Amino acid sequence: MAESTGVRHGGAPGSRGRTTVADVVVEKIAGMAARDVRGVHALGSGSARSMGSVRERMPGVGSGKSATRGVSVEVGELEAAIDLEIVVDYDVSITGVAGEVRENVISAVERMAGRDVVEVNIMVSDVKLPDEEDEGEERQRIR
């Protein structure tokens, strides 16, 4: 008869099994981290924001801003690559904002999802001028 030592499995409990992180999770983390940077007015192109604004008003489709608009990712078991499309506020340094977005996104994804971020590609698709209204603001006023 074998003697029991009380240990049934080797290794720490936290290392037993596998953790999978869905792409949408990394998209949401990256989107929220990018929005937190001063100078980022919105994520996504004008048409994507317009369609999202319409979708958000439809009952049962969801409420609030889409956390993944303007964000696409490729997530592997150990690494992630992220593409962002942003609109910046007028009178900010675009390269400065892009650098801060990269730092914030990399930090958030690596901390929360445990994936090494190999790249964050940023496409600035527009500049929000001070006298421009947002698409959502204009539509709400017309109602």
PDB file of C-alpha atoms in Angstrom:
ATOM      1  CA  MET A   1       0.000   0.000   0.000  1.00  0.00           C
ATOM      2  CA  ALA A   2       1.352   3.456  -0.947  1.00  0.00           C
ATOM      3  CA  GLU A   3       1.946   6.049   1.724  1.00  0.00           C
ATOM      4  CA  SER A   4      -0.023   9.318   1.301  1.00  0.00           C
ATOM      5  CA  THR A   5       1.871  12.579   1.868  1.00  0.00           C
ATOM      6  CA  GLY A   6      -1.173  14.830   1.476  1.00  0.00           C
ATOM      7  CA  VAL A   7       0.093  16.263  -1.840  1.00  0.00           C
ATOM      8  CA  ARG A   8      -1.916  15.030  -4.792  1.00  0.00           C
ATOM      9  CA  HIS A   9      -0.688  17.279  -7.638  1.00  0.00           C
ATOM     10  CA  GLY A  10       2.637  18.926  -8.347  1.00  0.00           C
ATOM     11  CA  GLY A  11       3.059  22.662  -8.738  1.00  0.00           C
ATOM     12  CA  ALA A  12       1.300  25.683  -7.320  1.00  0.00           C
ATOM     13  CA  PRO A  13      -2.494  25.792  -7.689  1.00  0.00           C
ATOM     14  CA  GLY A  14      -2.238  28.910  -9.872  1.00  0.00           C
ATOM     15  CA  SER A  15      -0.173  27.039 -12.475  1.00  0.00           C
ATOM     16  CA  ARG A  16      -2.510  24.073 -12.921  1.00  0.00           C
ATOM     17  CA  GLY A  17      -4.488  24.468 -16.093  1.00  0.00           C
ATOM     18  CA  ARG A  18      -4.573  26.960 -18.922  1.00  0.00           C
ATOM     19  CA  THR A  19      -5.973  30.473 -19.152  1.00  0.00           C
ATOM     20  CA  THR A  20      -7.286  31.685 -22.488  1.00  0.00           C
ATOM     21  CA  VAL A  21      -7.973  35.375 -23.100  1.00  0.00           C
ATOM     22  CA  ALA A  22     -10.455  36.156 -25.883  1.00  0.00           C
ATOM     23  CA  ASP A  23      -9.605  38.807 -28.465  1.00  0.00           C
ATOM     24  CA  VAL A  24     -12.591  40.915 -27.396  1.00  0.00           C
ATOM     25  CA  VAL A  25     -11.177  41.141 -23.860  1.00  0.00           C
ATOM     26  CA  VAL A  26      -7.899  42.585 -25.137  1.00  0.00           C
ATOM     27  CA  GLU A  27      -9.850  44.901 -27.488  1.00  0.00           C
ATOM     28  CA  LYS A  28     -11.851  46.302 -24.567  1.00  0.00           C
ATOM     29  CA  ILE A  29      -8.772  46.760 -22.376  1.00  0.00           C
ATOM     30  CA  ALA A  30      -6.884  48.504 -25.189  1.00  0.00           C
ATOM     31  CA  GLY A  31      -9.868  50.702 -26.085  1.00  0.00           C
ATOM     32  CA  MET A  32     -10.416  51.864 -22.513  1.00  0.00           C
ATOM     33  CA  ALA A  33      -6.691  52.495 -21.992  1.00  0.00           C
ATOM     34  CA  ALA A  34      -6.492  54.558 -25.210  1.00  0.00           C
ATOM     35  CA  ARG A  35      -9.553  56.648 -24.263  1.00  0.00           C
ATOM     36  CA  ASP A  36      -7.929  57.503 -20.909  1.00  0.00           C
ATOM     37  CA  VAL A  37      -5.180  59.512 -22.642  1.00  0.00           C
ATOM     38  CA  ARG A  38      -5.663  63.273 -22.726  1.00  0.00           C
ATOM     39  CA  GLY A  39      -5.928  64.449 -26.321  1.00  0.00           C
ATOM     40  CA  VAL A  40      -7.755  61.367 -27.592  1.00  0.00           C
ATOM     41  CA  HIS A  41     -11.183  62.615 -28.639  1.00  0.00           C
ATOM     42  CA  ALA A  42     -12.574  59.276 -29.878  1.00  0.00           C
ATOM     43  CA  LEU A  43     -11.681  55.905 -31.326  1.00  0.00           C
ATOM     44  CA  GLY A  44     -12.701  54.785 -34.809  1.00  0.00           C
ATOM     45  CA  SER A  45     -13.281  56.587 -38.080  1.00  0.00           C
ATOM     46  CA  GLY A  46     -16.133  59.013 -38.587  1.00  0.00           C
ATOM     47  CA  SER A  47     -18.272  56.387 -40.322  1.00  0.00           C
ATOM     48  CA  ALA A  48     -17.633  53.802 -37.615  1.00  0.00           C
ATOM     49  CA  ARG A  49     -18.568  56.325 -34.922  1.00  0.00           C
ATOM     50  CA  SER A  50     -21.748  57.259 -36.833  1.00  0.00           C
ATOM     51  CA  MET A  51     -22.851  53.654 -37.191  1.00  0.00           C
ATOM     52  CA  GLY A  52     -21.988  52.971 -33.552  1.00  0.00           C
ATOM     53  CA  SER A  53     -24.012  55.980 -32.467  1.00  0.00           C
ATOM     54  CA  VAL A  54     -27.053  54.671 -34.341  1.00  0.00           C
ATOM     55  CA  ARG A  55     -26.533  51.145 -32.959  1.00  0.00           C
ATOM     56  CA  GLU A  56     -26.277  52.444 -29.379  1.00  0.00           C
ATOM     57  CA  ARG A  57     -29.741  54.007 -29.600  1.00  0.00           C
ATOM     58  CA  MET A  58     -31.436  50.790 -30.744  1.00  0.00           C
ATOM     59  CA  PRO A  59     -33.247  48.971 -27.923  1.00  0.00           C
ATOM     60  CA  GLY A  60     -31.652  45.689 -26.922  1.00  0.00           C
ATOM     61  CA  VAL A  61     -28.439  46.271 -28.861  1.00  0.00           C
ATOM     62  CA  GLY A  62     -26.426  47.726 -26.023  1.00  0.00           C
ATOM     63  CA  SER A  63     -25.859  50.956 -24.242  1.00  0.00           C
ATOM     64  CA  GLY A  64     -22.974  53.367 -23.960  1.00  0.00           C
ATOM     65  CA  LYS A  65     -19.977  53.685 -26.235  1.00  0.00           C
ATOM     66  CA  SER A  66     -18.648  50.551 -27.810  1.00  0.00           C
ATOM     67  CA  ALA A  67     -15.406  49.791 -26.029  1.00  0.00           C
ATOM     68  CA  THR A  68     -14.007  48.044 -29.072  1.00  0.00           C
ATOM     69  CA  ARG A  69     -14.761  50.621 -31.794  1.00  0.00           C
ATOM     70  CA  GLY A  70     -11.540  51.533 -33.608  1.00  0.00           C
ATOM     71  CA  VAL A  71      -9.617  48.650 -32.031  1.00  0.00           C
ATOM     72  CA  SER A  72      -8.459  45.412 -33.621  1.00  0.00           C
ATOM     73  CA  VAL A  73      -6.134  42.857 -32.083  1.00  0.00           C
ATOM     74  CA  GLU A  74      -4.348  39.602 -32.702  1.00  0.00           C
ATOM     75  CA  VAL A  75      -3.926  37.626 -29.509  1.00  0.00           C
ATOM     76  CA  GLY A  76      -1.765  34.560 -29.092  1.00  0.00           C
ATOM     77  CA  GLU A  77      -0.983  32.471 -26.040  1.00  0.00           C
ATOM     78  CA  LEU A  78       1.875  34.765 -24.998  1.00  0.00           C
ATOM     79  CA  GLU A  79       1.722  37.893 -27.172  1.00  0.00           C
ATOM     80  CA  ALA A  80      -0.692  40.452 -28.576  1.00  0.00           C
ATOM     81  CA  ALA A  81      -0.550  42.970 -31.429  1.00  0.00           C
ATOM     82  CA  ILE A  82      -2.938  45.925 -31.416  1.00  0.00           C
ATOM     83  CA  ASP A  83      -4.164  48.335 -34.098  1.00  0.00           C
ATOM     84  CA  LEU A  84      -5.963  51.521 -33.050  1.00  0.00           C
ATOM     85  CA  GLU A  85      -7.737  54.185 -35.088  1.00  0.00           C
ATOM     86  CA  ILE A  86      -8.072  57.419 -33.147  1.00  0.00           C
ATOM     87  CA  VAL A  87      -9.370  60.959 -33.478  1.00  0.00           C
ATOM     88  CA  VAL A  88      -7.278  63.535 -31.633  1.00  0.00           C
ATOM     89  CA  ASP A  89      -8.268  66.909 -30.250  1.00  0.00           C
ATOM     90  CA  TYR A  90      -7.033  69.971 -32.100  1.00  0.00           C
ATOM     91  CA  ASP A  91      -3.912  71.674 -30.713  1.00  0.00           C
ATOM     92  CA  VAL A  92      -2.259  68.594 -29.215  1.00  0.00           C
ATOM     93  CA  SER A  93       0.952  66.939 -30.319  1.00  0.00           C
ATOM     94  CA  ILE A  94      -0.168  63.969 -32.388  1.00  0.00           C
ATOM     95  CA  THR A  95       3.121  62.148 -31.877  1.00  0.00           C
ATOM     96  CA  GLY A  96       2.979  62.916 -28.153  1.00  0.00           C
ATOM     97  CA  VAL A  97      -0.577  61.591 -27.839  1.00  0.00           C
ATOM     98  CA  ALA A  98       0.321  58.495 -29.878  1.00  0.00           C
ATOM     99  CA  GLY A  99       3.282  57.792 -27.589  1.00  0.00           C
ATOM    100  CA  GLU A 100       1.136  58.129 -24.464  1.00  0.00           C
ATOM    101  CA  VAL A 101      -1.545  55.896 -25.988  1.00  0.00           C
ATOM    102  CA  ARG A 102       1.076  53.224 -26.743  1.00  0.00           C
ATOM    103  CA  GLU A 103       2.445  53.351 -23.202  1.00  0.00           C
ATOM    104  CA  ASN A 104      -1.013  53.229 -21.604  1.00  0.00           C
ATOM    105  CA  VAL A 105      -2.286  50.418 -23.829  1.00  0.00           C
ATOM    106  CA  ILE A 106       0.844  48.287 -23.420  1.00  0.00           C
ATOM    107  CA  SER A 107       0.803  48.731 -19.647  1.00  0.00           C
ATOM    108  CA  ALA A 108      -2.904  47.880 -19.325  1.00  0.00           C
ATOM    109  CA  VAL A 109      -2.865  44.841 -21.621  1.00  0.00           C
ATOM    110  CA  GLU A 110       0.308  43.383 -20.118  1.00  0.00           C
ATOM    111  CA  ARG A 111      -0.947  43.934 -16.566  1.00  0.00           C
ATOM    112  CA  MET A 112      -4.535  42.764 -17.064  1.00  0.00           C
ATOM    113  CA  ALA A 113      -4.296  40.123 -19.798  1.00  0.00           C
ATOM    114  CA  GLY A 114      -0.785  38.844 -19.116  1.00  0.00           C
ATOM    115  CA  ARG A 115       0.229  39.078 -22.764  1.00  0.00           C
ATOM    116  CA  ASP A 116       3.425  40.713 -24.035  1.00  0.00           C
ATOM    117  CA  VAL A 117       2.397  43.461 -26.437  1.00  0.00           C
ATOM    118  CA  VAL A 118       4.680  43.250 -29.449  1.00  0.00           C
ATOM    119  CA  GLU A 119       3.275  46.313 -31.234  1.00  0.00           C
ATOM    120  CA  VAL A 120       0.640  49.022 -31.028  1.00  0.00           C
ATOM    121  CA  ASN A 121      -0.038  50.575 -34.430  1.00  0.00           C
ATOM    122  CA  ILE A 122      -1.916  53.861 -34.351  1.00  0.00           C
ATOM    123  CA  MET A 123      -3.728  55.477 -37.257  1.00  0.00           C
ATOM    124  CA  VAL A 124      -4.905  59.043 -36.643  1.00  0.00           C
ATOM    125  CA  SER A 125      -7.980  59.335 -38.860  1.00  0.00           C
ATOM    126  CA  ASP A 126      -9.209  62.805 -37.870  1.00  0.00           C
ATOM    127  CA  VAL A 127      -8.697  65.904 -35.751  1.00  0.00           C
ATOM    128  CA  LYS A 128     -11.600  67.234 -33.683  1.00  0.00           C
ATOM    129  CA  LEU A 129     -11.699  70.989 -34.275  1.00  0.00           C
ATOM    130  CA  PRO A 130     -12.994  73.218 -31.455  1.00  0.00           C
ATOM    131  CA  ASP A 131     -16.027  74.436 -33.432  1.00  0.00           C
ATOM    132  CA  GLU A 132     -17.067  71.007 -34.773  1.00  0.00           C
ATOM    133  CA  GLU A 133     -19.981  69.187 -33.207  1.00  0.00           C
ATOM    134  CA  ASP A 134     -19.790  65.472 -32.616  1.00  0.00           C
ATOM    135  CA  GLU A 135     -22.055  63.365 -34.807  1.00  0.00           C
ATOM    136  CA  GLY A 136     -23.958  62.195 -31.724  1.00  0.00           C
ATOM    137  CA  GLU A 137     -24.466  65.746 -30.405  1.00  0.00           C
ATOM    138  CA  GLU A 138     -25.894  66.926 -33.718  1.00  0.00           C
ATOM    139  CA  ARG A 139     -28.338  64.011 -34.022  1.00  0.00           C
ATOM    140  CA  GLN A 140     -29.607  64.433 -30.446  1.00  0.00           C
ATOM    141  CA  ARG A 141     -30.365  68.090 -31.074  1.00  0.00           C
ATOM    142  CA  ILE A 142     -32.345  67.298 -34.242  1.00  0.00           C
ATOM    143  CA  ARG A 143     -34.725  64.859 -32.542  1.00  0.00           C
TER     144      ARG A 143
END
